[in-house]
PDB file of C-alpha atoms in Angstrom:
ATOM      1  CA  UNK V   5      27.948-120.130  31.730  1.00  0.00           C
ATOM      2  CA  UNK V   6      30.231-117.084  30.158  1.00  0.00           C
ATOM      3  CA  UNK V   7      32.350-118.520  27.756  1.00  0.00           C
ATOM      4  CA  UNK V   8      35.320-116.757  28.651  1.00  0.00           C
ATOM      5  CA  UNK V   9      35.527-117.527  32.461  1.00  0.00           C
ATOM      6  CA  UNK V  10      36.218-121.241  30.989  1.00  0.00           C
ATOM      7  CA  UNK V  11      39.841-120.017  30.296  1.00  0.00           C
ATOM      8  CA  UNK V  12      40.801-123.688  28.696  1.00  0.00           C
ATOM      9  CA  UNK V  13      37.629-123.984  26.960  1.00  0.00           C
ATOM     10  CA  UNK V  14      37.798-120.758  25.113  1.00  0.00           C
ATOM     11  CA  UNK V  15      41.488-120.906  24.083  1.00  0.00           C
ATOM     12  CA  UNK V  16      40.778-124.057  22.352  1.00  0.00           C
ATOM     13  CA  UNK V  17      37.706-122.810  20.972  1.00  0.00           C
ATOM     14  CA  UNK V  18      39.389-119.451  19.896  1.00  0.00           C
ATOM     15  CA  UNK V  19      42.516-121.549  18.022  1.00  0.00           C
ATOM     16  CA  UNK V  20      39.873-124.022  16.373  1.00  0.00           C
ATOM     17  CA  UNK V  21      38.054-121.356  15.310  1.00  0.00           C
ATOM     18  CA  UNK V  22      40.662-119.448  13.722  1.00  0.00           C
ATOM     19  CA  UNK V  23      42.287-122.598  12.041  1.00  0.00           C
ATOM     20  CA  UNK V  24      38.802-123.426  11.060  1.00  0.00           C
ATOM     21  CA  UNK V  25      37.973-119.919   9.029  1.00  0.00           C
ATOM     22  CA  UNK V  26      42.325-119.391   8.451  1.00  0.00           C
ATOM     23  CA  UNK V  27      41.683-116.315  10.237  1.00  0.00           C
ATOM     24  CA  UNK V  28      44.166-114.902  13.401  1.00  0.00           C
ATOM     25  CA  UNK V  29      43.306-116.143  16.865  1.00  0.00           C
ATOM     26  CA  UNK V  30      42.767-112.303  17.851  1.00  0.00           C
ATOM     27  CA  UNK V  31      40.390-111.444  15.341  1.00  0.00           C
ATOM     28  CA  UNK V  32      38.164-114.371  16.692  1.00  0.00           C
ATOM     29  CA  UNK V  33      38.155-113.219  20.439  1.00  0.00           C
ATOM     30  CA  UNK V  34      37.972-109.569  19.692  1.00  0.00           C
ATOM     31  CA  UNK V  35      35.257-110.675  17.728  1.00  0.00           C
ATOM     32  CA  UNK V  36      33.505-112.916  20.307  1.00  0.00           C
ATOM     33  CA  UNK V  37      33.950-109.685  22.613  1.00  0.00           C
ATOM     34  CA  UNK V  38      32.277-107.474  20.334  1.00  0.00           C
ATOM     35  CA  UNK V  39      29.468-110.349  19.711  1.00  0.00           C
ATOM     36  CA  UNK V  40      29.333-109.953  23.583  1.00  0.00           C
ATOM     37  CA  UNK V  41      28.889-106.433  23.905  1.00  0.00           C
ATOM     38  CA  UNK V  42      26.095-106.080  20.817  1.00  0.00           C
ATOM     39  CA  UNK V  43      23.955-108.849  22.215  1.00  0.00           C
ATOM     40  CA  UNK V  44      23.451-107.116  25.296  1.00  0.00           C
ATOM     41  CA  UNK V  45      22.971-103.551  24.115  1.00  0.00           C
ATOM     42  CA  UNK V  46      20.312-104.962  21.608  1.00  0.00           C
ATOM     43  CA  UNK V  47      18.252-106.440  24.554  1.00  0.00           C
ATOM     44  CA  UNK V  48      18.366-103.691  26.741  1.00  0.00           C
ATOM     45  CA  UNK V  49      18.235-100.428  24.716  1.00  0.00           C
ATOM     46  CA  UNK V  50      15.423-100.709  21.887  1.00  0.00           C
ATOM     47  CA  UNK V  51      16.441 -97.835  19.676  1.00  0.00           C
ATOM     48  CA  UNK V  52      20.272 -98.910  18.857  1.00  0.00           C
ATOM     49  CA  UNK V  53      21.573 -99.789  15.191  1.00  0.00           C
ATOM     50  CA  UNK V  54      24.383-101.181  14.773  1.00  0.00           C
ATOM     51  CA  UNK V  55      26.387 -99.661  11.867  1.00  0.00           C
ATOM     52  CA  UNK V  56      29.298 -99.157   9.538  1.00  0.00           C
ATOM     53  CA  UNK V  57      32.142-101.493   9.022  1.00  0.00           C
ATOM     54  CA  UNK V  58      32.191-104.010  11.498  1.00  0.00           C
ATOM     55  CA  UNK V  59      28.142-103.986  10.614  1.00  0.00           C
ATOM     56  CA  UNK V  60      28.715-104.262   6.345  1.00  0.00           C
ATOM     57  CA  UNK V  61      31.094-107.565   7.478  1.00  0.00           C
ATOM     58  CA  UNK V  62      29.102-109.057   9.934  1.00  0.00           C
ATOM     59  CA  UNK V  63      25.569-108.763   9.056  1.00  0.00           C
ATOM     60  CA  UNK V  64      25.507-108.042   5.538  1.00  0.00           C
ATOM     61  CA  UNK V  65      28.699-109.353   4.531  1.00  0.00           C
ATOM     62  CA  UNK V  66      29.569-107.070   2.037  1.00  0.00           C
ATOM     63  CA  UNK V  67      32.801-106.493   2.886  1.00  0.00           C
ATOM     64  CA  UNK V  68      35.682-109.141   3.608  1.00  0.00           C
ATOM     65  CA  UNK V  69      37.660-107.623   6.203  1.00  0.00           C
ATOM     66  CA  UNK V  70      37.995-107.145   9.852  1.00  0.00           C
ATOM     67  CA  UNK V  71      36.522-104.204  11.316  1.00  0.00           C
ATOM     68  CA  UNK V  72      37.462-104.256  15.263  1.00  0.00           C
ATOM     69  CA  UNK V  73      35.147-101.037  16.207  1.00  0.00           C
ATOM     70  CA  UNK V  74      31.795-100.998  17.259  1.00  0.00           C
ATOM     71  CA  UNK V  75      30.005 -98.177  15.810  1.00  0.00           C
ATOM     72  CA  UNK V  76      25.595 -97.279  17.119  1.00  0.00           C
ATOM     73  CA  UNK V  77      23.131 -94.777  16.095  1.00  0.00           C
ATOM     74  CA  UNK V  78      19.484 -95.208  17.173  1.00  0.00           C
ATOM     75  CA  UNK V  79      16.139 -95.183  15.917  1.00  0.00           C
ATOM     76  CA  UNK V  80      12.865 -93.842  17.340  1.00  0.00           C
ATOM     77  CA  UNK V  81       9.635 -92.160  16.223  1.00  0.00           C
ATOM     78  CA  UNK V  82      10.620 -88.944  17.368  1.00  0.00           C
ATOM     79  CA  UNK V  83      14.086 -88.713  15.596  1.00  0.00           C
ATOM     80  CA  UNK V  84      16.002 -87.989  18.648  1.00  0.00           C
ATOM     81  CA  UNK V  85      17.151 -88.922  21.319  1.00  0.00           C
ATOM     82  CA  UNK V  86      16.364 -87.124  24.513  1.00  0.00           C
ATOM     83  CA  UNK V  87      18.459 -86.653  27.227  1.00  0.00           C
ATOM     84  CA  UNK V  88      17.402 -89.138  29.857  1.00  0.00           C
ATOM     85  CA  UNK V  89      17.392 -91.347  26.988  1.00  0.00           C
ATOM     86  CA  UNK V  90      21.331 -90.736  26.267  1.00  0.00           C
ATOM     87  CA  UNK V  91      21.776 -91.112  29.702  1.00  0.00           C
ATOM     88  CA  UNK V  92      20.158 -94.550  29.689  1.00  0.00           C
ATOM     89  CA  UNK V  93      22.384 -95.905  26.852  1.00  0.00           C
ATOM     90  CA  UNK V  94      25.579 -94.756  29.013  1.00  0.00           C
ATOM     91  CA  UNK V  95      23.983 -96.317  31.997  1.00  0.00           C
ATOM     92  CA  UNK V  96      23.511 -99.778  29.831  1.00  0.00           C
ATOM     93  CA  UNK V  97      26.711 -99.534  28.575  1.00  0.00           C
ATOM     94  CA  UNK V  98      28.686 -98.770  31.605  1.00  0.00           C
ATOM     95  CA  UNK V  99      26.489-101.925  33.086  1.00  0.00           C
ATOM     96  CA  UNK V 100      27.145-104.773  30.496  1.00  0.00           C
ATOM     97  CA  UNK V 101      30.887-103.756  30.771  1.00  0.00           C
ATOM     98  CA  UNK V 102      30.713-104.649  34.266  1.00  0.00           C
ATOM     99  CA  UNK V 103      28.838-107.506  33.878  1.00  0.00           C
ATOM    100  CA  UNK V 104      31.337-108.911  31.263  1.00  0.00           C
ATOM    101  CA  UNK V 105      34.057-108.090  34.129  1.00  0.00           C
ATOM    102  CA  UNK V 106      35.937-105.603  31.494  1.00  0.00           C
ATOM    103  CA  UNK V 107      37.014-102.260  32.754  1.00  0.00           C
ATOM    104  CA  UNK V 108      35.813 -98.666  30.983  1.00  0.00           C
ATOM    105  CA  UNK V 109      39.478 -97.055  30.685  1.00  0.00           C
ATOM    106  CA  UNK V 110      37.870 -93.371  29.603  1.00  0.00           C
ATOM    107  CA  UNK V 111      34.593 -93.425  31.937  1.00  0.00           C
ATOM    108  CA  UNK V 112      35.822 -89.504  32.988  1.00  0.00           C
ATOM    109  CA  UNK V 113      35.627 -88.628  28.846  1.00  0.00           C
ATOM    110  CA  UNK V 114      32.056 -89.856  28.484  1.00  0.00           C
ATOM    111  CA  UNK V 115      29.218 -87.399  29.358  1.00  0.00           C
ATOM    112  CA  UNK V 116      25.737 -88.745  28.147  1.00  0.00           C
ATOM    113  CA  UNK V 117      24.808 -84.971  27.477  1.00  0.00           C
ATOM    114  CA  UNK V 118      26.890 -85.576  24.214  1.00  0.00           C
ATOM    115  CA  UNK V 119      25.892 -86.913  20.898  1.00  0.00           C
ATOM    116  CA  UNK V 120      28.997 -88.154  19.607  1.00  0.00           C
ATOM    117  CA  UNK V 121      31.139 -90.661  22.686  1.00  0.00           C
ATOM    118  CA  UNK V 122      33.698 -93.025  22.460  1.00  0.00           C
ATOM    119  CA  UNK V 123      33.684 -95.783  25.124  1.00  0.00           C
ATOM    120  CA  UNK V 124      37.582 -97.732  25.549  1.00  0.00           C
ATOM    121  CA  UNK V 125      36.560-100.553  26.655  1.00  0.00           C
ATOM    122  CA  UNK V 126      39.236-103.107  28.194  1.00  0.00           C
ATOM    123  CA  UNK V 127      39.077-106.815  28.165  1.00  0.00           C
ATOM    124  CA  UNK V 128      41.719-109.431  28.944  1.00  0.00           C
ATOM    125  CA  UNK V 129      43.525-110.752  26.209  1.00  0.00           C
ATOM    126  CA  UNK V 130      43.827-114.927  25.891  1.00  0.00           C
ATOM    127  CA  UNK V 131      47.358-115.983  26.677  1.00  0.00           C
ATOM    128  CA  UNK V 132      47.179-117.764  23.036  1.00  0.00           C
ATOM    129  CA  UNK V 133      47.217-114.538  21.222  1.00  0.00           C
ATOM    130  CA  UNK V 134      50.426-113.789  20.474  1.00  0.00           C
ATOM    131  CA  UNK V 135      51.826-110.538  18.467  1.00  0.00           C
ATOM    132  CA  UNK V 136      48.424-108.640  18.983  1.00  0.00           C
ATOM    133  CA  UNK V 137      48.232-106.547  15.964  1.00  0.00           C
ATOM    134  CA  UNK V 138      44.711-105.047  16.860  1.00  0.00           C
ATOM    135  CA  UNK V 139      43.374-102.681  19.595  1.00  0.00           C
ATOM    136  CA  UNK V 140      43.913-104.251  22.721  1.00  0.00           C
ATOM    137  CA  UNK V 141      40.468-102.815  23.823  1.00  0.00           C
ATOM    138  CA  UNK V 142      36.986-102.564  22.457  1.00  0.00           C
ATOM    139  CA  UNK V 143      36.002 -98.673  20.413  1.00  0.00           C
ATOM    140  CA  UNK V 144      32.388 -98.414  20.668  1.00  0.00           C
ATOM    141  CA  UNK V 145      31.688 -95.142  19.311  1.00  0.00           C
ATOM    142  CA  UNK V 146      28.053 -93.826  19.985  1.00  0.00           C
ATOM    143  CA  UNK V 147      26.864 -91.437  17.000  1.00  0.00           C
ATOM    144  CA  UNK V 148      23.185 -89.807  18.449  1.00  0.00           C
ATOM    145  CA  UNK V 149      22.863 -86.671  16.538  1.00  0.00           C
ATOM    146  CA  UNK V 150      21.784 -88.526  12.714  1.00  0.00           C
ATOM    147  CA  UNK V 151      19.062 -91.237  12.579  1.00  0.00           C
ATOM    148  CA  UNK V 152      20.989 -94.120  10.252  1.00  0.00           C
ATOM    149  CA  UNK V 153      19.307 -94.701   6.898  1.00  0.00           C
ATOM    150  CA  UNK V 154      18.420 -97.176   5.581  1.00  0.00           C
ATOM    151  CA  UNK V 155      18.760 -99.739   8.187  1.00  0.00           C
ATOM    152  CA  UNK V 156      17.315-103.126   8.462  1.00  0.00           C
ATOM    153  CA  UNK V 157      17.491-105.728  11.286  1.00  0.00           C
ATOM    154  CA  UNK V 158      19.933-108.360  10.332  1.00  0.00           C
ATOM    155  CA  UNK V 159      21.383-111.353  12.688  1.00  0.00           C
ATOM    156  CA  UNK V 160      24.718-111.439  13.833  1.00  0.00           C
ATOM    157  CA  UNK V 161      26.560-114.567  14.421  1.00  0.00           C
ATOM    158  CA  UNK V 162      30.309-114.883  15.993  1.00  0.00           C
ATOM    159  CA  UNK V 163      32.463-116.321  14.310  1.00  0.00           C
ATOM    160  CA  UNK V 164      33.170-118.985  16.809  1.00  0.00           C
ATOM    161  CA  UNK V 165      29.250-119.676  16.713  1.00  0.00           C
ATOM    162  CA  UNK V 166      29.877-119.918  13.222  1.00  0.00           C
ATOM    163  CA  UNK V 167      32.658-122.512  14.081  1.00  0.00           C
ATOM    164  CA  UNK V 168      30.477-124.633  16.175  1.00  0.00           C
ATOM    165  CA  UNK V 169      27.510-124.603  13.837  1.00  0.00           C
ATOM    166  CA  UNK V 170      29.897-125.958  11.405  1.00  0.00           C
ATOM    167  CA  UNK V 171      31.153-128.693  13.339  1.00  0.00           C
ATOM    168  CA  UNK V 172      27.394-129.719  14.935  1.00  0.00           C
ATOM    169  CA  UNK V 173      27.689-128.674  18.369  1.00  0.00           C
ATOM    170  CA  UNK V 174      24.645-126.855  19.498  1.00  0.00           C
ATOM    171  CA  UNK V 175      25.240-128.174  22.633  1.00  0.00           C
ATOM    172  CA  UNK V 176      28.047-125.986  23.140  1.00  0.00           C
ATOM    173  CA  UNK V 177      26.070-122.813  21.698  1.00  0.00           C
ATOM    174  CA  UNK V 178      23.321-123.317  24.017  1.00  0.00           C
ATOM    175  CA  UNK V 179      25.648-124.140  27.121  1.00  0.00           C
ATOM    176  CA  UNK V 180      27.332-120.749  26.780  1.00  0.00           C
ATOM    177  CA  UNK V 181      24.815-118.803  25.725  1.00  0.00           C
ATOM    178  CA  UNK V 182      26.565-117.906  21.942  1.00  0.00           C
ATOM    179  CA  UNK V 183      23.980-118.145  19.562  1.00  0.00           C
ATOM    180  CA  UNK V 184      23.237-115.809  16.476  1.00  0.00           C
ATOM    181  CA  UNK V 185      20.885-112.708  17.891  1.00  0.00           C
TER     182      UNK V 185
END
């Protein structure tokens, strides 16, 4: 089950969450969107990295901070990316954002001949969220034209997986399909 088309379930979980860490309730769903998004572009499209800020405070926790973008580069043995390759990460993209029932709000910017794209991506916003000081849409910005280094594979963990790890209940975790990847 997705998480998010338990309206009731989620709300609570978001405002635990965020009372739990002392953290706003929109940082914890943006977050849980972006933990969304990652999980299925790391399953699908082998060469992706993750990287900069949101990376440095997820995965490495280096930084203390809230970084709302999503920002990918790729890996592979030839250094580049080829074009039907760039036009399979656009593909995969456009796909998991209709899967996760969001809607691309730029799809007529985005050309997969390009090495540099940013995808808007729009999601809805719980009703608990009040005074929404962030984006009120995903930034995943697609860098293709520099391999990242160094890079290392690291897990990333939401922070409402974080929550219910805390409190004991894998049940929950495994029920909506939320665990660390």
């Amino acid at each position: 089950m997705i998480l998010h088309n338990d309206r009731e379930t989620f709300t609570t979980l978001i405002q635990n969450t965020a009372a739990h860490f002392q953290i706003p309730d929109q940082f914890v769903e943006k977050d849980y969107y972006i933990s969304l998004f990652l999980k299925g572009i790391q399953a699908r499209f082998p060469y992706i990295i993750f990287k900069g800020g949101t990376s440095l405070s997820k995965c490495f926790k280096v930084i203390n901070r809230f970084s709302e973008d999503i920002d990918l580069g790729y890996s592979n043995e030839n250094n580049k990316l080829t074009n039907a390759q760039k036009k399979q990460l656009k593909k995969i993209i456009v796909d998991i954002v209709e899967e996760l029932q969001f809607d691309l709000i730029n799809e007529a910017a985005i050309s997969s001949r390009k090495n540099f794209n940013e995808y808007e991506i729009e999601y809805t916003i719980s009703e608990s969220v009040e005074d929404f000081i962030l984006r009120d849409h995903l930034l995943i910005e697609t860098y293709l034209f520099l391999e990242p280094f160094p890079y290392e594979e690291k897990e990333f963990t939401s922070y409402i997986t974080e929550y219910l790890t805390d409190i004991e209940r894998p049940d929950l975790i495994d029920a909506y399909e939320i665990a660390s990847f």
